[in-house]
Amino acid sequence: ISFSPSEIAEDKRERLLDYDFLVFHPNGEQENFSKSKGRVVLVNFWATWCPPCVAELPSLEALYNEYAGKIDFYFITNEDPKVVNRFLEKKNFNIPFYIGTTKMPEILNSNALPTTYLIDKEGYVVIKESGAANWNSSDVKEIIEGVL
């Protein structure tokens, strides 16, 4: 994957206002997304059976390894947690993942996998990328540093 996702022009950005929805840990425990309100957030919808999802995972994991603790990451799939755990172990990935969600806000709905959103502290979607991309690029890091 050679291209980086593009930043959305400020006057074209949509704003996430409703942070009150749930994501689920692989063990079934729920977590309210509202804990990320006021923080920079990366949300990635993916699946183990999706070749473009798998292709971009190394760059997403590298970004996660560099920015965990500085931004909140949500890798969301609707697959069986056992399948996902086996896949991540086999590929030697260490990303945290969530299973499904309650009804997502319209702004985070997409019919394509993978789809990834970078949301700034005020809730504006700075990047929305459908399809595989290089998330560990200097361009993406510059965007992230700009919103931290």
PDB file of C-alpha atoms in Angstrom:
ATOM      1  CA  ILE A   1       0.000   0.000   0.000  1.00  0.00           C
ATOM      2  CA  SER A   2       1.670   3.172  -1.113  1.00  0.00           C
ATOM      3  CA  PHE A   3      -0.786   5.997  -0.583  1.00  0.00           C
ATOM      4  CA  SER A   4      -1.691   7.859   2.578  1.00  0.00           C
ATOM      5  CA  PRO A   5      -5.231   8.899   3.407  1.00  0.00           C
ATOM      6  CA  SER A   6      -6.066  12.539   2.768  1.00  0.00           C
ATOM      7  CA  GLU A   7      -7.100  15.161   5.267  1.00  0.00           C
ATOM      8  CA  ILE A   8     -10.604  16.553   4.785  1.00  0.00           C
ATOM      9  CA  ALA A   9     -10.697  20.321   4.174  1.00  0.00           C
ATOM     10  CA  GLU A  10     -11.829  22.140   7.311  1.00  0.00           C
ATOM     11  CA  ASP A  11     -14.953  23.566   5.657  1.00  0.00           C
ATOM     12  CA  LYS A  12     -16.012  20.049   4.531  1.00  0.00           C
ATOM     13  CA  ARG A  13     -15.588  18.252   7.873  1.00  0.00           C
ATOM     14  CA  GLU A  14     -18.549  16.679   9.599  1.00  0.00           C
ATOM     15  CA  ARG A  15     -18.807  16.748  13.378  1.00  0.00           C
ATOM     16  CA  LEU A  16     -19.554  13.824  15.657  1.00  0.00           C
ATOM     17  CA  LEU A  17     -21.879  15.143  18.332  1.00  0.00           C
ATOM     18  CA  ASP A  18     -23.222  11.879  19.771  1.00  0.00           C
ATOM     19  CA  TYR A  19     -20.516   9.893  21.551  1.00  0.00           C
ATOM     20  CA  ASP A  20     -23.043   7.859  23.524  1.00  0.00           C
ATOM     21  CA  PHE A  21     -22.812   4.384  21.988  1.00  0.00           C
ATOM     22  CA  LEU A  22     -21.326   1.115  23.103  1.00  0.00           C
ATOM     23  CA  VAL A  23     -18.507  -1.036  21.812  1.00  0.00           C
ATOM     24  CA  PHE A  24     -17.856  -4.518  23.175  1.00  0.00           C
ATOM     25  CA  HIS A  25     -14.622  -6.112  24.336  1.00  0.00           C
ATOM     26  CA  PRO A  26     -13.982  -9.657  23.042  1.00  0.00           C
ATOM     27  CA  ASN A  27     -15.007 -11.000  26.485  1.00  0.00           C
ATOM     28  CA  GLY A  28     -18.424  -9.324  26.133  1.00  0.00           C
ATOM     29  CA  GLU A  29     -17.806  -6.411  28.481  1.00  0.00           C
ATOM     30  CA  GLN A  30     -19.181  -3.165  27.149  1.00  0.00           C
ATOM     31  CA  GLU A  31     -17.457   0.174  26.950  1.00  0.00           C
ATOM     32  CA  ASN A  32     -19.111   3.492  26.231  1.00  0.00           C
ATOM     33  CA  PHE A  33     -17.461   5.411  23.405  1.00  0.00           C
ATOM     34  CA  SER A  34     -18.218   8.595  25.362  1.00  0.00           C
ATOM     35  CA  LYS A  35     -14.991   8.011  27.322  1.00  0.00           C
ATOM     36  CA  SER A  36     -13.225   9.269  24.181  1.00  0.00           C
ATOM     37  CA  LYS A  37     -15.104  12.580  23.957  1.00  0.00           C
ATOM     38  CA  GLY A  38     -12.565  15.399  23.955  1.00  0.00           C
ATOM     39  CA  ARG A  39      -9.773  13.095  22.766  1.00  0.00           C
ATOM     40  CA  VAL A  40      -8.289  12.346  19.357  1.00  0.00           C
ATOM     41  CA  VAL A  41      -9.769   9.049  18.162  1.00  0.00           C
ATOM     42  CA  LEU A  42      -9.051   6.593  15.356  1.00  0.00           C
ATOM     43  CA  VAL A  43     -11.909   4.216  14.500  1.00  0.00           C
ATOM     44  CA  ASN A  44     -11.238   1.372  12.062  1.00  0.00           C
ATOM     45  CA  PHE A  45     -13.915  -1.026  10.801  1.00  0.00           C
ATOM     46  CA  TRP A  46     -12.323  -4.223   9.512  1.00  0.00           C
ATOM     47  CA  ALA A  47     -12.607  -8.005   9.119  1.00  0.00           C
ATOM     48  CA  THR A  48     -10.139 -10.882   8.960  1.00  0.00           C
ATOM     49  CA  TRP A  49     -11.651 -12.097   5.643  1.00  0.00           C
ATOM     50  CA  CYS A  50     -11.211  -8.677   3.984  1.00  0.00           C
ATOM     51  CA  PRO A  51      -7.952  -8.542   1.933  1.00  0.00           C
ATOM     52  CA  PRO A  52      -7.674  -4.714   1.968  1.00  0.00           C
ATOM     53  CA  CYS A  53      -8.240  -4.754   5.749  1.00  0.00           C
ATOM     54  CA  VAL A  54      -5.460  -7.279   6.219  1.00  0.00           C
ATOM     55  CA  ALA A  55      -3.187  -5.332   3.855  1.00  0.00           C
ATOM     56  CA  GLU A  56      -3.400  -2.137   5.898  1.00  0.00           C
ATOM     57  CA  LEU A  57      -3.178  -3.748   9.363  1.00  0.00           C
ATOM     58  CA  PRO A  58       0.637  -3.581   9.608  1.00  0.00           C
ATOM     59  CA  SER A  59       0.568   0.192   9.097  1.00  0.00           C
ATOM     60  CA  LEU A  60      -2.315   0.590  11.559  1.00  0.00           C
ATOM     61  CA  GLU A  61      -0.508  -1.496  14.147  1.00  0.00           C
ATOM     62  CA  ALA A  62       2.651   0.580  13.716  1.00  0.00           C
ATOM     63  CA  LEU A  63       0.576   3.747  14.183  1.00  0.00           C
ATOM     64  CA  TYR A  64      -1.093   2.204  17.243  1.00  0.00           C
ATOM     65  CA  ASN A  65       2.303   1.265  18.717  1.00  0.00           C
ATOM     66  CA  GLU A  66       3.504   4.850  18.292  1.00  0.00           C
ATOM     67  CA  TYR A  67       0.371   6.705  19.424  1.00  0.00           C
ATOM     68  CA  ALA A  68      -1.328   4.426  21.987  1.00  0.00           C
ATOM     69  CA  GLY A  69      -1.992   6.537  25.049  1.00  0.00           C
ATOM     70  CA  LYS A  70      -1.970   9.742  23.024  1.00  0.00           C
ATOM     71  CA  ILE A  71      -5.041   8.897  20.960  1.00  0.00           C
ATOM     72  CA  ASP A  72      -7.835   6.359  21.454  1.00  0.00           C
ATOM     73  CA  PHE A  73      -7.953   3.457  18.994  1.00  0.00           C
ATOM     74  CA  TYR A  74     -11.044   1.409  18.182  1.00  0.00           C
ATOM     75  CA  PHE A  75     -10.521  -1.546  15.833  1.00  0.00           C
ATOM     76  CA  ILE A  76     -14.083  -2.791  15.350  1.00  0.00           C
ATOM     77  CA  THR A  77     -15.179  -6.053  13.721  1.00  0.00           C
ATOM     78  CA  ASN A  78     -18.343  -8.144  13.780  1.00  0.00           C
ATOM     79  CA  GLU A  79     -16.550 -11.479  13.737  1.00  0.00           C
ATOM     80  CA  ASP A  80     -16.359 -14.143  16.404  1.00  0.00           C
ATOM     81  CA  PRO A  81     -13.703 -13.105  18.953  1.00  0.00           C
ATOM     82  CA  LYS A  82     -12.040 -16.550  18.757  1.00  0.00           C
ATOM     83  CA  VAL A  83     -11.579 -16.162  14.992  1.00  0.00           C
ATOM     84  CA  VAL A  84     -10.129 -12.681  15.438  1.00  0.00           C
ATOM     85  CA  ASN A  85      -7.789 -13.734  18.251  1.00  0.00           C
ATOM     86  CA  ARG A  86      -6.462 -16.674  16.200  1.00  0.00           C
ATOM     87  CA  PHE A  87      -5.942 -14.388  13.200  1.00  0.00           C
ATOM     88  CA  LEU A  88      -4.099 -11.740  15.229  1.00  0.00           C
ATOM     89  CA  GLU A  89      -1.898 -14.364  16.897  1.00  0.00           C
ATOM     90  CA  LYS A  90      -1.060 -16.022  13.577  1.00  0.00           C
ATOM     91  CA  LYS A  91      -0.149 -12.670  12.000  1.00  0.00           C
ATOM     92  CA  ASN A  92       1.652 -11.504  15.158  1.00  0.00           C
ATOM     93  CA  PHE A  93      -0.516  -8.383  15.527  1.00  0.00           C
ATOM     94  CA  ASN A  94      -1.029  -6.817  18.911  1.00  0.00           C
ATOM     95  CA  ILE A  95      -3.899  -4.383  18.271  1.00  0.00           C
ATOM     96  CA  PRO A  96      -6.828  -4.258  20.684  1.00  0.00           C
ATOM     97  CA  PHE A  97     -10.175  -4.913  19.047  1.00  0.00           C
ATOM     98  CA  TYR A  98     -13.848  -4.577  19.759  1.00  0.00           C
ATOM     99  CA  ILE A  99     -16.771  -6.668  18.592  1.00  0.00           C
ATOM    100  CA  GLY A 100     -19.664  -4.820  17.006  1.00  0.00           C
ATOM    101  CA  THR A 101     -21.366  -1.795  18.430  1.00  0.00           C
ATOM    102  CA  THR A 102     -24.744  -0.534  19.339  1.00  0.00           C
ATOM    103  CA  LYS A 103     -26.241   1.737  16.711  1.00  0.00           C
ATOM    104  CA  MET A 104     -23.468   3.943  15.372  1.00  0.00           C
ATOM    105  CA  PRO A 105     -24.015   7.633  14.761  1.00  0.00           C
ATOM    106  CA  GLU A 106     -24.817   8.256  11.089  1.00  0.00           C
ATOM    107  CA  ILE A 107     -21.527  10.095  10.611  1.00  0.00           C
ATOM    108  CA  LEU A 108     -19.609   6.836  11.307  1.00  0.00           C
ATOM    109  CA  ASN A 109     -21.676   4.590   9.049  1.00  0.00           C
ATOM    110  CA  SER A 110     -20.059   3.040   6.007  1.00  0.00           C
ATOM    111  CA  ASN A 111     -20.858   0.007   3.898  1.00  0.00           C
ATOM    112  CA  ALA A 112     -17.222  -0.492   2.904  1.00  0.00           C
ATOM    113  CA  LEU A 113     -14.446  -2.409   4.632  1.00  0.00           C
ATOM    114  CA  PRO A 114     -12.053  -1.196   5.703  1.00  0.00           C
ATOM    115  CA  THR A 115     -13.224   2.273   6.650  1.00  0.00           C
ATOM    116  CA  THR A 116     -11.195   4.371   9.043  1.00  0.00           C
ATOM    117  CA  TYR A 117     -11.958   7.686  10.707  1.00  0.00           C
ATOM    118  CA  LEU A 118      -9.637  10.088  12.478  1.00  0.00           C
ATOM    119  CA  ILE A 119     -11.624  12.371  14.785  1.00  0.00           C
ATOM    120  CA  ASP A 120     -10.165  15.445  16.465  1.00  0.00           C
ATOM    121  CA  LYS A 121     -10.780  16.592  20.056  1.00  0.00           C
ATOM    122  CA  GLU A 122     -13.791  18.684  19.024  1.00  0.00           C
ATOM    123  CA  GLY A 123     -15.392  15.732  17.231  1.00  0.00           C
ATOM    124  CA  TYR A 124     -14.611  16.766  13.662  1.00  0.00           C
ATOM    125  CA  VAL A 125     -13.811  13.964  11.223  1.00  0.00           C
ATOM    126  CA  VAL A 126     -10.380  14.952   9.940  1.00  0.00           C
ATOM    127  CA  ILE A 127      -9.857  11.804   7.825  1.00  0.00           C
ATOM    128  CA  LYS A 128     -12.397   9.348   6.440  1.00  0.00           C
ATOM    129  CA  GLU A 129     -10.810   6.644   4.322  1.00  0.00           C
ATOM    130  CA  SER A 130     -12.557   3.690   2.718  1.00  0.00           C
ATOM    131  CA  GLY A 131     -10.198   1.066   1.360  1.00  0.00           C
ATOM    132  CA  ALA A 132      -6.658   0.174   2.297  1.00  0.00           C
ATOM    133  CA  ALA A 133      -4.178   2.944   3.012  1.00  0.00           C
ATOM    134  CA  ASN A 134      -0.776   3.498   4.565  1.00  0.00           C
ATOM    135  CA  TRP A 135      -1.597   4.780   8.040  1.00  0.00           C
ATOM    136  CA  ASN A 136       2.008   4.830   9.228  1.00  0.00           C
ATOM    137  CA  SER A 137       3.101   7.570   6.846  1.00  0.00           C
ATOM    138  CA  SER A 138       4.690  10.910   7.654  1.00  0.00           C
ATOM    139  CA  ASP A 139       1.598  12.616   6.155  1.00  0.00           C
ATOM    140  CA  VAL A 140      -0.750  10.875   8.591  1.00  0.00           C
ATOM    141  CA  LYS A 141       1.560  11.521  11.525  1.00  0.00           C
ATOM    142  CA  GLU A 142       1.707  15.213  10.591  1.00  0.00           C
ATOM    143  CA  ILE A 143      -2.109  15.347  10.595  1.00  0.00           C
ATOM    144  CA  ILE A 144      -2.248  13.564  13.959  1.00  0.00           C
ATOM    145  CA  GLU A 145       0.357  15.872  15.486  1.00  0.00           C
ATOM    146  CA  GLY A 146      -1.688  18.814  14.235  1.00  0.00           C
ATOM    147  CA  VAL A 147      -4.809  17.694  16.096  1.00  0.00           C
ATOM    148  CA  LEU A 148      -3.160  16.508  19.329  1.00  0.00           C
TER     149      LEU A 148
END
